[in-house]
Coordinates of C-alpha atoms in Angstrom, one line a residue:
X21 CA 0.0 0.0 0.0
X22 CA 1.0 3.6 -0.3
X23 CA 0.8 6.8 1.8
X24 CA 0.7 9.9 -0.3
X25 CA 2.0 12.9 1.7
X26 CA 0.7 16.0 -0.1
X27 CA 2.3 19.4 0.7
X28 CA 0.7 22.6 -0.5
X29 CA 3.1 24.9 -2.4
X30 CA 0.6 27.6 -3.3
X31 CA -1.7 29.7 -1.1
X32 CA -4.8 28.3 0.6
X33 CA -6.8 30.6 -1.7
X34 CA -5.4 28.6 -4.7
X35 CA -6.1 25.3 -2.9
X36 CA -9.6 26.3 -2.1
X37 CA -10.3 27.3 -5.7
X38 CA -9.4 23.7 -6.7
X39 CA -11.1 21.9 -3.8
X40 CA -14.4 21.0 -5.4
X41 CA -12.5 19.4 -8.3
X42 CA -10.1 17.7 -5.9
X43 CA -13.0 16.2 -4.0
X44 CA -14.4 14.8 -7.3
X45 CA -11.0 13.3 -7.9
X46 CA -11.0 11.6 -4.5
X47 CA -14.6 10.3 -4.9
X48 CA -13.7 8.8 -8.3
X49 CA -10.8 6.8 -6.8
X50 CA -12.8 5.8 -3.7
X51 CA -15.5 4.4 -6.0
X52 CA -12.9 2.4 -7.9
X53 CA -11.7 0.9 -4.6
X54 CA -8.2 2.4 -4.9
X55 CA -8.3 5.0 -2.1
X56 CA -8.6 3.8 1.5
X57 CA -8.6 7.0 3.6
X58 CA -7.8 10.6 3.2
X59 CA -7.8 13.9 5.0
X60 CA -6.2 17.3 5.7
X61 CA -3.1 17.8 7.8
X62 CA -3.3 19.9 10.9
X63 CA -2.2 22.6 10.5
X64 CA -3.6 22.8 7.0
X65 CA -0.4 22.5 5.0
X66 CA -1.5 19.6 2.8
X67 CA -3.1 16.2 3.1
X68 CA -2.6 12.4 3.3
X69 CA -4.1 9.7 1.2
X70 CA -3.9 6.0 1.9
X71 CA -3.9 4.0 -1.4
X72 CA -4.2 0.2 -1.9
X73 CA -1.3 -1.6 -3.5
X74 CA -1.4 -0.9 -7.2
X75 CA 1.4 -0.6 -9.7
X76 CA 3.6 2.4 -9.3
X77 CA 2.9 3.4 -12.9
X78 CA -0.9 3.4 -12.2
X79 CA -0.3 5.4 -9.0
X80 CA 1.7 8.1 -10.9
X81 CA -1.1 8.3 -13.5
X82 CA -3.7 8.8 -10.7
X83 CA -1.6 11.4 -9.0
X84 CA -1.3 13.4 -12.2
X85 CA -5.1 13.5 -12.4
X86 CA -5.3 15.5 -9.2
X87 CA -6.0 19.2 -9.8
X88 CA -3.7 20.1 -7.0
X89 CA -0.8 18.4 -8.9
X90 CA -2.0 19.4 -12.4
X91 CA -2.1 23.1 -11.4
X92 CA 1.2 23.0 -9.5
X93 CA -0.5 23.7 -6.2
X94 CA 0.9 20.8 -4.3
X95 CA 3.8 18.3 -4.3
X96 CA 3.4 14.6 -3.6
X97 CA 5.7 12.4 -1.6
X98 CA 5.0 8.7 -2.3
X99 CA 5.7 6.2 0.6
X100 CA 5.2 2.5 -0.1
X101 CA 5.0 0.1 2.8
X102 CA 3.5 -3.3 3.7
X103 CA 1.4 -3.3 6.9
X104 CA 2.2 -6.5 8.8
X105 CA 0.6 -5.6 12.2
X106 CA -2.5 -3.6 13.0
X107 CA -5.0 -3.0 15.7
X108 CA -8.1 -5.1 15.9
X109 CA -10.7 -3.8 13.5
X110 CA -8.2 -2.6 11.0
X111 CA -7.4 -5.9 9.3
X112 CA -8.6 -4.5 6.0
X113 CA -5.3 -2.7 5.8
X114 CA -3.5 -6.0 5.4
X115 CA -5.8 -6.8 2.5
X116 CA -4.8 -3.5 0.9
X117 CA -1.4 -4.9 0.0
X118 CA -2.7 -7.6 -2.2

């Protein structure tokens, strides 16, 4: 699975102008079963997206669809890892690596 660490590099006004389109981007990939969880960082300097295990090439294509990336409003850090232990109730995370 992947953790996408998103850092805003433009003003919050720029981010807010893209937010509606960004939410549609998120909803699309949730409906496809690719995104697991997402949310804003606190303080609001970016966001985090948990992504199931897909090919790196497919992940790059998805990231490039994000209006934050397309408009140069945010940078993405891609972290790949394999969850091997998790708290009770979060076993679905283990399935995200298959």
